[in-house]
Amino acid sequence: MPISRRTEGRPSGAPDSAAAPERGRPRRAPRDASEHSALGERLIAGVPARIMRPRLAFLASLLAILAFGLLMVYSASSVEALSEYESSTYFLVRQGIFIAVGLAGMLLIATIVPLDFMRSGAMWGVWLAFLFLLVAVLIAGEERGGATRWIVIAGQQFQPSEFVKPVVIVTAAKIFYEYYEERSLDTARFLAMLGVCVALPLMLIIAEPDLGSCLIIAGTVFAMCYFAGFSYKVILSVLVVGVIVTIAFIVSADYRMARVNSDPWSDPYDSGYQAVLAIMAFASGGLFGRGIGNSTMKYHYLPEAHNDYILAIIGEELGFFGMLIFFAVYALMVFSIFKIAEQSPTIQGKLIAYGSGVLIMLQFLINALGILGVTPMTGKTMPFISYGGSSMITMLAIAGLVLRVSLESNPRTVHDVFRARMAVVGEGGPDGPDGGGPYGGEASVIEGSTAGPARRRSERSSAFSVVDGAGGAPSRPRPPRGGAQARGAAGDPASRYRSRADAPAGGYERINLDYDPVARLRSRDGYAPRSGGRAGRSRRDR
């Protein structure tokens, strides 16, 4: 008896619960297994696993870090917010707004701004606009702590040196693309354009002064040169020149030399106050920490507890093992960015992703090493964690660049176009409602197919006679043994029926599974395989 999975074990005449609509609910038309929305096809269904895996890992780690950072900002800032603003959630709400704006910008960049635009001439206009903002900071910016890094526009304060980071990455990748893939630049012009693209913003940022941002941007472009394939001689020469210039900037400023030569334990109540309290916070956390919200350093002991020094609060509340997990999630995010870069088919996409990953990693290391006392503290925030609008929006914009590269890593090729135009069986002809010729539409149709329109297996009749094509008591046909009958059966699937109209719905021949499991394994000559039990007995023995 021919059966299907949906009707097996159900008495004849019993309604199919999957097919019958529930009472009180309108019946919904079933969706074919291969049917997807256009967005789902572009973002999920049509994406190979090698591209989807790092994308999902990046998104999962990013969202986990954002959620954890929002929690830690509230934990580290609640005491200060309550005493200064009479609301323990003051910084939490503002940080949530910054994240919302940053996520909107990330989605805008990832879904609307293509890489074609990022390598067009319009990028030089964007670069010039942010260069003008850097000049405006030096002219009309606000000074804090001896540095002029902030500017107020329309009542909103932000830091242009943060927003310059993704702009420099995209502009440098555009120059690399024009040199390596378009070959529209010679070597001299390439080096000149790359030098102008990077040097002018760095000169304006160092004048603020902001050595930390300069090191991050310069290190990012240096890594992009390495991934672009610069020779090791050029890489070594650039590295030597960069080290010499950095040392010169440090020596030229007394406060920078004081930071490099200072021992926080020699003056724990003045120049080494923050560094000593940060180390004490890590030490008091122990292996497993005090617990979320139980930090003592946030009670007006450690300045900037929710901003630059938030890692110290994390270490105190989560302990050593919590810090290891936190670092592992960051490592997973950077690793997934590098995997996304490897999958990009263009050098522009590769360098944008590599540059974004290196920038996030450098800023993380500069902040973490500064809090741990390994390097001087430069005032750089922990990416995606520290409180601050400019830093958060900038980092999420960089995340949007990574997603844009990932989305364009699976381009539509000529093979995809031909696959979409492949002929399928169905009703109509080349000029029918689905047709338009072999290249006229999404798919052309073969006229006169016995298969009929494509449908789900569950929609076909569950029981029919292979003799007359109608439902009822099924027959048990024997396969033809030879001659014209066998050739006809092999050559034309519809030859065993009286006409095509008598063929079963869907045009597929049901396999008669029978009730006897041994009968299912019976060969054409009537013998079952030698597997024990009743196997090996001839038909007349049964």
Coordinates of C-alpha atoms in Angstrom, one line a residue:
M1 CA 0.0 0.0 0.0
P2 CA 1.6 3.3 -1.0
I3 CA 1.9 5.5 2.1
S4 CA 3.4 8.9 2.9
R5 CA 4.9 10.1 6.2
R6 CA 1.9 12.3 7.0
T7 CA -0.6 9.4 6.7
E8 CA 1.4 6.5 8.1
G9 CA -0.2 4.8 11.0
R10 CA -3.5 6.9 10.7
P11 CA -6.8 5.1 10.1
S12 CA -8.3 5.6 6.7
G13 CA -10.7 8.4 6.6
A14 CA -9.1 10.2 9.5
P15 CA -8.5 13.9 8.8
D16 CA -5.0 15.1 8.4
S17 CA -4.2 17.5 11.2
A18 CA -1.5 19.2 9.2
A19 CA -3.8 19.8 6.3
A20 CA -7.0 20.6 8.2
P21 CA -7.1 24.2 9.6
E22 CA -7.6 24.6 13.3
R23 CA -10.9 25.9 14.4
G24 CA -11.1 29.7 14.8
R25 CA -7.9 30.2 12.7
P26 CA -7.8 31.1 9.0
R27 CA -6.0 28.6 6.9
R28 CA -2.6 29.8 5.6
A29 CA -1.3 28.6 2.3
P30 CA 1.8 26.4 2.8
R31 CA 5.1 27.8 1.7
D32 CA 7.3 25.7 -0.4
A33 CA 10.6 24.6 1.2
S34 CA 12.6 26.4 -1.5
E35 CA 10.6 29.7 -1.2
H36 CA 12.3 32.6 0.5
S37 CA 11.7 36.3 0.7
A38 CA 14.0 38.5 -1.3
L39 CA 15.7 39.7 1.9
G40 CA 16.1 36.2 3.2
E41 CA 17.5 35.0 0.0
R42 CA 20.1 37.8 -0.1
L43 CA 21.1 37.7 3.6
I44 CA 20.6 34.0 4.6
A45 CA 19.4 31.4 2.1
G46 CA 21.8 32.4 -0.8
V47 CA 24.9 32.8 1.4
P48 CA 27.5 30.0 1.6
A49 CA 28.4 28.8 5.1
R50 CA 32.0 30.0 4.7
I51 CA 30.6 33.6 4.5
M52 CA 27.7 33.2 7.0
R53 CA 29.8 31.6 9.8
P54 CA 32.1 34.6 10.4
R55 CA 29.2 37.0 9.9
L56 CA 27.1 35.4 12.6
A57 CA 30.1 35.1 14.9
F58 CA 30.9 38.8 14.5
L59 CA 27.3 39.8 15.1
A60 CA 26.9 37.5 18.1
S61 CA 30.1 38.8 19.8
L62 CA 29.3 42.4 19.0
L63 CA 25.8 42.2 20.5
A64 CA 27.1 40.4 23.6
I65 CA 29.8 43.1 24.1
L66 CA 27.3 45.9 23.7
A67 CA 24.9 44.4 26.2
F68 CA 27.6 43.7 28.7
G69 CA 29.0 47.2 28.2
L70 CA 25.6 48.8 28.9
L71 CA 25.4 46.7 32.1
M72 CA 28.9 47.7 33.2
V73 CA 28.3 51.4 32.5
Y74 CA 25.3 51.3 34.8
S75 CA 27.2 49.5 37.5
A76 CA 30.2 51.8 37.3
S77 CA 28.3 55.1 37.0
S78 CA 25.2 54.6 39.2
V79 CA 26.9 56.1 42.3
E80 CA 28.3 59.2 40.5
A81 CA 25.0 59.7 38.6
L82 CA 22.9 59.6 41.7
S83 CA 25.1 62.1 43.5
E84 CA 25.6 64.6 40.6
Y85 CA 22.4 64.2 38.6
E86 CA 20.0 62.7 41.2
S87 CA 19.3 59.8 39.0
S88 CA 21.3 56.5 39.1
T89 CA 20.3 55.8 35.4
Y90 CA 21.5 59.1 34.0
F91 CA 24.6 57.7 32.2
L92 CA 22.8 54.4 31.4
V93 CA 20.0 56.2 29.5
R94 CA 22.5 58.4 27.6
Q95 CA 24.6 55.4 26.7
G96 CA 21.5 53.6 25.5
I97 CA 20.8 56.5 23.2
F98 CA 24.3 56.5 21.9
I99 CA 24.1 52.8 21.1
A100 CA 20.7 53.2 19.4
V101 CA 22.1 56.0 17.2
G102 CA 25.2 53.9 16.5
L103 CA 23.2 50.8 15.5
A104 CA 21.1 52.9 13.2
G105 CA 24.3 54.2 11.5
M106 CA 25.7 50.7 11.4
L107 CA 22.6 49.3 9.6
L108 CA 22.6 52.3 7.3
I109 CA 26.2 51.7 6.2
A110 CA 25.8 47.9 6.0
T111 CA 22.6 47.9 3.9
I112 CA 22.5 51.2 1.9
V113 CA 26.1 52.4 1.3
P114 CA 27.8 50.0 -1.2
L115 CA 31.5 49.6 -1.7
D116 CA 31.1 51.2 -5.1
F117 CA 30.3 54.5 -3.4
M118 CA 33.2 54.1 -1.0
R119 CA 35.6 54.0 -4.0
S120 CA 34.0 56.8 -5.9
G121 CA 35.2 60.4 -6.0
A122 CA 32.6 61.3 -3.3
M123 CA 34.9 59.8 -0.6
W124 CA 37.3 62.7 -1.1
G125 CA 34.5 65.1 -0.3
V126 CA 33.7 63.2 2.9
W127 CA 37.4 63.2 3.7
L128 CA 37.6 67.0 3.2
A129 CA 34.5 67.6 5.3
F130 CA 36.1 65.8 8.3
L131 CA 39.4 67.5 7.7
F132 CA 37.5 70.8 8.0
L133 CA 36.0 69.6 11.3
L134 CA 39.5 68.9 12.6
V135 CA 40.5 72.5 11.7
A136 CA 37.4 73.8 13.4
V137 CA 38.3 72.0 16.6
L138 CA 41.7 73.8 16.8
I139 CA 39.9 77.2 16.2
A140 CA 36.7 76.9 18.2
G141 CA 37.0 73.7 20.2
E142 CA 36.5 73.2 23.9
E143 CA 39.6 72.6 26.1
R144 CA 39.6 69.9 28.7
G145 CA 42.5 68.6 30.7
G146 CA 45.0 70.6 28.6
A147 CA 43.7 69.2 25.3
T148 CA 41.3 70.7 22.7
R149 CA 39.5 67.7 21.2
W150 CA 35.8 68.5 21.4
I151 CA 33.5 70.8 19.4
V152 CA 29.9 71.8 20.0
I153 CA 27.6 71.9 16.9
A154 CA 23.8 72.4 17.3
G155 CA 24.1 71.9 21.0
Q156 CA 25.7 68.5 20.7
Q157 CA 29.3 67.9 21.7
F158 CA 31.4 65.4 19.8
Q159 CA 35.0 64.5 19.1
P160 CA 35.9 64.7 15.4
S161 CA 39.2 62.8 15.8
E162 CA 37.1 59.7 16.6
F163 CA 35.0 60.0 13.4
V164 CA 38.1 60.5 11.3
K165 CA 39.2 56.9 12.0
P166 CA 36.7 55.1 9.6
V167 CA 37.0 57.8 7.0
V168 CA 40.8 57.3 6.8
I169 CA 40.3 53.5 6.6
V170 CA 37.8 53.8 3.7
T171 CA 39.8 56.5 1.8
A172 CA 43.1 54.5 2.1
A173 CA 41.3 51.4 0.9
K174 CA 40.0 53.4 -2.1
I175 CA 43.6 54.4 -2.9
F176 CA 44.9 50.8 -2.6
Y177 CA 42.0 49.7 -4.9
E178 CA 42.9 52.3 -7.6
Y179 CA 46.6 51.2 -7.5
Y180 CA 46.3 47.4 -7.3
E181 CA 43.0 46.6 -9.1
E182 CA 42.2 49.5 -11.4
R183 CA 45.9 50.3 -12.0
S184 CA 44.9 53.9 -12.6
L185 CA 47.7 55.2 -10.4
D186 CA 51.4 54.9 -10.8
T187 CA 53.7 54.3 -7.8
A188 CA 54.7 57.9 -7.3
R189 CA 51.1 59.2 -7.4
F190 CA 49.9 56.3 -5.2
L191 CA 52.4 57.1 -2.5
A192 CA 51.7 60.8 -2.7
M193 CA 47.9 60.3 -2.3
L194 CA 48.3 57.8 0.5
G195 CA 50.6 60.2 2.3
V196 CA 48.3 63.1 2.0
C197 CA 45.3 61.0 3.0
V198 CA 47.0 59.9 6.3
A199 CA 49.4 62.7 7.1
L200 CA 47.1 65.7 7.0
P201 CA 44.6 64.2 9.5
L202 CA 47.4 63.0 11.8
M203 CA 49.1 66.5 11.8
L204 CA 45.8 68.1 12.9
I205 CA 45.1 65.5 15.5
I206 CA 48.6 65.7 17.0
A207 CA 48.1 69.5 17.3
E208 CA 45.1 69.0 19.6
P209 CA 47.1 67.1 21.1
D210 CA 45.9 63.5 20.8
L211 CA 48.8 61.1 20.5
G212 CA 46.7 58.0 21.2
S213 CA 44.4 58.6 18.2
C214 CA 47.4 59.2 16.0
L215 CA 49.0 55.9 17.0
I216 CA 45.8 54.1 16.4
I217 CA 45.2 55.6 12.9
A218 CA 48.9 55.2 11.9
G219 CA 49.1 51.7 13.1
T220 CA 45.9 50.8 11.2
V221 CA 47.1 52.2 7.9
F222 CA 50.5 50.4 8.5
A223 CA 48.7 47.1 8.9
M224 CA 46.7 47.8 5.7
C225 CA 50.0 48.3 3.9
Y226 CA 51.1 44.9 5.2
F227 CA 47.9 43.1 4.1
A228 CA 48.1 44.8 0.8
G229 CA 51.4 43.1 0.1
F230 CA 54.0 45.7 0.5
S231 CA 57.5 44.3 0.4
Y232 CA 59.2 43.6 3.7
K233 CA 61.8 46.2 3.0
V234 CA 59.2 48.9 2.6
I235 CA 57.3 47.6 5.7
L236 CA 60.5 47.7 7.8
S237 CA 61.4 51.2 6.6
V238 CA 58.0 52.6 7.4
L239 CA 58.1 50.9 10.8
V240 CA 61.5 52.4 11.6
V241 CA 60.4 55.9 10.5
G242 CA 57.2 55.6 12.5
V243 CA 59.0 54.6 15.7
I244 CA 61.4 57.5 15.3
V245 CA 58.6 60.0 14.8
T246 CA 56.7 58.7 17.8
I247 CA 59.8 59.0 20.0
A248 CA 60.3 62.5 18.8
F249 CA 56.7 63.5 19.7
I250 CA 57.1 61.9 23.1
V251 CA 60.4 63.7 23.8
S252 CA 59.1 67.0 22.6
A253 CA 56.4 67.2 25.3
D254 CA 57.3 67.3 29.0
Y255 CA 54.0 65.8 30.2
R256 CA 54.5 62.8 27.8
M257 CA 58.0 62.2 29.1
A258 CA 56.6 62.4 32.6
R259 CA 54.0 59.7 31.8
V260 CA 56.7 57.4 30.3
N261 CA 59.1 57.9 33.2
S262 CA 56.6 58.0 36.1
D263 CA 56.3 55.3 38.7
P264 CA 52.7 55.3 40.0
W265 CA 53.8 53.8 43.3
S266 CA 56.3 56.6 43.9
D267 CA 53.5 59.2 44.0
P268 CA 50.3 57.3 44.6
Y269 CA 48.3 60.4 45.7
D270 CA 49.1 62.7 42.7
S271 CA 50.5 61.6 39.3
G272 CA 50.0 57.9 40.0
Y273 CA 46.6 58.1 41.7
Q274 CA 44.5 56.6 39.0
A275 CA 47.0 53.9 38.1
V276 CA 47.4 52.7 41.7
L277 CA 43.6 52.6 42.3
A278 CA 43.1 50.7 39.0
I279 CA 45.7 48.1 40.1
M280 CA 44.1 47.8 43.5
A281 CA 40.7 47.2 41.8
F282 CA 42.1 44.3 39.8
A283 CA 43.8 42.9 42.9
S284 CA 40.6 43.1 45.1
G285 CA 38.6 41.3 42.4
G286 CA 40.6 38.1 42.9
L287 CA 39.7 35.0 40.8
F288 CA 36.0 35.3 40.7
G289 CA 35.3 39.0 41.5
R290 CA 33.1 40.7 44.0
G291 CA 30.0 40.4 41.8
I292 CA 28.2 42.7 39.4
G293 CA 27.4 46.0 41.2
N294 CA 29.6 45.3 44.2
S295 CA 32.6 47.4 43.3
T296 CA 34.0 49.7 45.9
M297 CA 36.3 51.8 43.7
K298 CA 33.2 53.4 42.0
Y299 CA 32.3 55.2 45.3
H300 CA 34.2 58.3 44.3
Y301 CA 37.6 56.6 44.6
L302 CA 38.5 55.9 41.0
P303 CA 37.9 58.9 38.6
E304 CA 36.4 58.2 35.2
A305 CA 35.2 54.8 36.4
H306 CA 32.6 54.5 33.7
N307 CA 34.7 55.9 31.0
D308 CA 38.5 55.4 30.4
Y309 CA 38.9 53.2 33.5
I310 CA 35.9 51.0 33.2
L311 CA 38.1 47.9 32.6
A312 CA 39.2 48.3 36.2
I313 CA 35.6 48.0 37.5
I314 CA 35.1 45.0 35.2
G315 CA 38.2 43.3 36.8
E316 CA 37.0 44.1 40.3
E317 CA 33.5 42.8 39.8
L318 CA 34.2 39.8 37.6
G319 CA 37.6 38.7 38.7
F320 CA 40.4 37.0 36.8
F321 CA 38.2 34.4 35.1
G322 CA 35.5 36.9 34.2
M323 CA 38.2 39.0 32.5
L324 CA 39.4 36.0 30.6
I325 CA 35.9 35.4 29.2
F326 CA 35.6 39.1 28.4
F327 CA 39.0 39.0 26.5
A328 CA 37.9 35.8 24.7
V329 CA 34.7 37.4 23.3
Y330 CA 36.8 40.3 22.0
A331 CA 39.3 37.9 20.4
L332 CA 36.4 36.1 18.7
M333 CA 35.1 39.3 17.3
V334 CA 38.5 40.3 15.9
F335 CA 39.1 36.8 14.5
S336 CA 35.7 36.8 12.8
I337 CA 36.5 40.2 11.2
F338 CA 39.7 38.8 9.8
K339 CA 37.8 35.8 8.4
I340 CA 35.3 38.2 6.8
A341 CA 38.3 40.0 5.3
E342 CA 39.7 36.8 3.8
Q343 CA 36.3 36.1 2.1
S344 CA 36.1 39.4 0.3
P345 CA 36.7 39.1 -3.5
T346 CA 38.2 42.6 -3.8
I347 CA 41.2 44.2 -2.3
Q348 CA 39.1 47.2 -1.2
G349 CA 36.8 45.0 0.9
K350 CA 39.8 43.0 2.3
L351 CA 41.6 46.2 3.5
I352 CA 38.5 47.8 4.9
A353 CA 37.8 44.7 7.0
Y354 CA 41.4 44.2 8.0
G355 CA 41.8 47.9 8.9
S356 CA 38.6 47.8 11.0
G357 CA 39.7 44.7 12.9
V358 CA 43.2 46.1 13.5
L359 CA 41.8 49.5 14.7
I360 CA 39.4 47.8 17.2
M361 CA 42.3 45.6 18.4
L362 CA 44.7 48.5 18.8
Q363 CA 42.3 50.7 20.7
F364 CA 41.5 47.7 23.0
L365 CA 45.1 47.0 23.7
I366 CA 46.0 50.7 24.3
N367 CA 43.2 51.0 26.8
A368 CA 43.8 47.7 28.5
L369 CA 47.6 48.0 28.7
G370 CA 47.3 51.6 30.0
I371 CA 45.0 50.6 32.8
L372 CA 47.2 47.6 33.8
G373 CA 50.2 50.0 34.0
V374 CA 52.1 48.4 31.1
T375 CA 52.1 51.5 29.0
P376 CA 51.2 55.2 29.8
M377 CA 47.5 55.9 29.8
T378 CA 46.5 57.9 26.7
G379 CA 42.8 58.5 27.5
K380 CA 41.5 56.1 24.8
T381 CA 38.2 54.4 25.6
M382 CA 37.5 50.7 25.6
P383 CA 35.7 50.0 22.3
F384 CA 32.0 49.3 22.6
I385 CA 32.2 49.4 26.4
S386 CA 33.2 52.8 27.8
Y387 CA 30.7 55.6 28.2
G388 CA 30.9 58.2 25.4
G389 CA 28.9 59.1 22.3
S390 CA 31.7 59.8 19.8
S391 CA 33.5 56.6 20.6
M392 CA 30.4 54.4 20.5
I393 CA 29.0 55.8 17.3
T394 CA 32.4 55.6 15.6
M395 CA 32.9 52.0 16.6
L396 CA 29.5 51.0 15.4
A397 CA 30.1 52.7 12.1
I398 CA 33.3 50.6 11.8
A399 CA 31.2 47.5 12.5
G400 CA 28.8 48.6 9.7
L401 CA 31.8 48.7 7.4
V402 CA 32.7 45.1 8.3
L403 CA 29.1 44.0 7.7
R404 CA 29.1 45.8 4.3
V405 CA 32.2 43.9 3.3
S406 CA 30.6 40.6 4.4
L407 CA 27.4 41.3 2.5
E408 CA 29.3 42.0 -0.7
S409 CA 31.5 38.9 -0.3
N410 CA 28.9 36.8 -2.1
P411 CA 28.4 38.7 -5.4
R412 CA 26.0 37.6 -8.0
T413 CA 28.0 36.0 -10.8
V414 CA 27.1 35.0 -14.3
H415 CA 26.6 31.4 -13.1
D416 CA 24.0 32.6 -10.7
V417 CA 22.2 34.3 -13.5
F418 CA 22.2 31.2 -15.6
R419 CA 21.0 29.1 -12.7
A420 CA 18.1 31.4 -12.2
R421 CA 17.1 31.0 -15.9
M422 CA 17.3 27.2 -15.9
A423 CA 14.2 25.4 -17.3
V424 CA 11.8 23.8 -14.9
V425 CA 8.8 21.5 -15.5
G426 CA 5.4 23.0 -15.3
E427 CA 2.3 24.1 -17.2
G428 CA 2.7 26.4 -20.2
G429 CA 5.4 26.8 -22.7
P430 CA 8.2 29.1 -23.6
D431 CA 5.7 31.8 -24.3
G432 CA 3.4 30.9 -21.5
P433 CA 2.7 32.8 -18.3
D434 CA 5.9 31.6 -16.7
G435 CA 8.1 31.6 -19.8
G436 CA 9.5 34.1 -22.0
G437 CA 12.0 31.8 -23.7
P438 CA 15.0 30.2 -22.2
Y439 CA 16.4 33.6 -21.2
G440 CA 13.3 35.7 -21.1
G441 CA 12.4 35.4 -17.4
E442 CA 13.4 33.9 -14.1
A443 CA 12.7 30.4 -15.4
S444 CA 11.5 29.0 -18.7
V445 CA 9.0 26.1 -18.8
I446 CA 9.0 22.8 -20.7
E447 CA 5.7 22.3 -22.5
G448 CA 3.9 19.1 -22.1
S449 CA 5.7 17.8 -19.1
T450 CA 4.1 14.8 -17.3
A451 CA 5.2 16.1 -13.9
G452 CA 2.7 18.9 -13.8
P453 CA 3.2 22.0 -11.7
A454 CA 5.8 21.8 -9.0
R455 CA 4.3 21.0 -5.6
R456 CA 5.2 19.8 -2.2
R457 CA 5.2 16.0 -1.7
S458 CA 2.6 16.3 1.1
E459 CA 0.1 17.9 -1.4
R460 CA 0.1 14.8 -3.7
S461 CA -2.4 12.1 -3.3
S462 CA -1.4 9.6 -0.6
A463 CA -3.0 6.6 -2.2
F464 CA -3.7 5.9 -5.8
S465 CA -3.7 3.1 -8.2
V466 CA -0.7 3.0 -10.6
V467 CA -3.0 1.3 -13.1
D468 CA -5.9 3.7 -13.4
G469 CA -4.5 6.7 -11.5
A470 CA -7.5 7.0 -9.2
G471 CA -7.7 6.5 -5.5
G472 CA -8.9 3.3 -4.1
A473 CA -7.5 -0.1 -3.6
P474 CA -3.9 0.0 -4.8
S475 CA -2.5 -2.6 -7.0
R476 CA 1.0 -4.1 -6.8
P477 CA 2.5 -3.9 -10.3
R478 CA 5.5 -6.1 -11.2
P479 CA 8.4 -4.5 -13.1
P480 CA 8.6 -5.5 -16.7
R481 CA 11.1 -8.2 -17.5
G482 CA 12.2 -7.2 -21.0
G483 CA 11.2 -6.6 -24.5
A484 CA 9.3 -3.6 -25.9
Q485 CA 7.3 -3.3 -22.7
A486 CA 10.4 -2.8 -20.6
R487 CA 11.9 -0.4 -23.1
G488 CA 8.7 1.6 -23.1
A489 CA 8.6 1.7 -19.4
A490 CA 12.2 2.9 -19.2
G491 CA 11.9 5.3 -22.0
D492 CA 8.5 6.9 -21.2
P493 CA 7.4 7.2 -17.5
A494 CA 3.8 7.7 -18.8
S495 CA 3.8 4.6 -21.1
R496 CA 2.3 2.3 -18.4
Y497 CA -0.8 4.5 -18.1
R498 CA -3.6 4.5 -20.6
S499 CA -3.0 8.3 -21.2
R500 CA -1.4 11.2 -19.6
A501 CA -4.6 12.2 -18.1
D502 CA -4.6 8.9 -16.2
A503 CA -1.2 9.5 -14.7
P504 CA -1.2 10.2 -11.0
A505 CA -1.2 13.7 -9.6
G506 CA 2.2 15.2 -9.8
G507 CA 3.5 12.7 -12.3
Y508 CA 5.7 10.8 -9.8
E509 CA 5.5 7.1 -9.5
R510 CA 4.9 6.0 -5.9
I511 CA 7.2 3.3 -4.4
N512 CA 5.1 0.5 -3.0
L513 CA 6.6 0.0 0.4
D514 CA 4.1 -2.7 1.4
Y515 CA 3.6 -3.7 5.0
D516 CA 6.3 -6.5 5.0
P517 CA 9.8 -5.1 5.5
V518 CA 11.3 -8.1 3.8
A519 CA 9.2 -7.5 0.7
R520 CA 10.6 -4.0 0.5
L521 CA 14.1 -5.6 0.0
R522 CA 12.9 -8.2 -2.5
S523 CA 14.9 -8.1 -5.7
R524 CA 13.5 -8.3 -9.2
D525 CA 14.0 -12.1 -9.4
G526 CA 11.9 -12.7 -6.3
Y527 CA 14.7 -13.3 -3.8
A528 CA 15.5 -11.3 -0.7
P529 CA 19.1 -10.4 0.2
R530 CA 21.0 -12.7 2.5
S531 CA 20.6 -10.9 5.8
G532 CA 19.2 -13.5 8.1
G533 CA 15.6 -14.3 9.1
R534 CA 13.5 -15.0 6.1
A535 CA 16.1 -13.8 3.7
G536 CA 17.3 -16.3 1.1
R537 CA 14.0 -18.2 0.8
S538 CA 12.5 -18.4 -2.7
R539 CA 9.1 -17.1 -3.6
R540 CA 7.5 -20.5 -3.6
D541 CA 8.9 -21.2 -0.1
R542 CA 6.8 -18.2 1.1

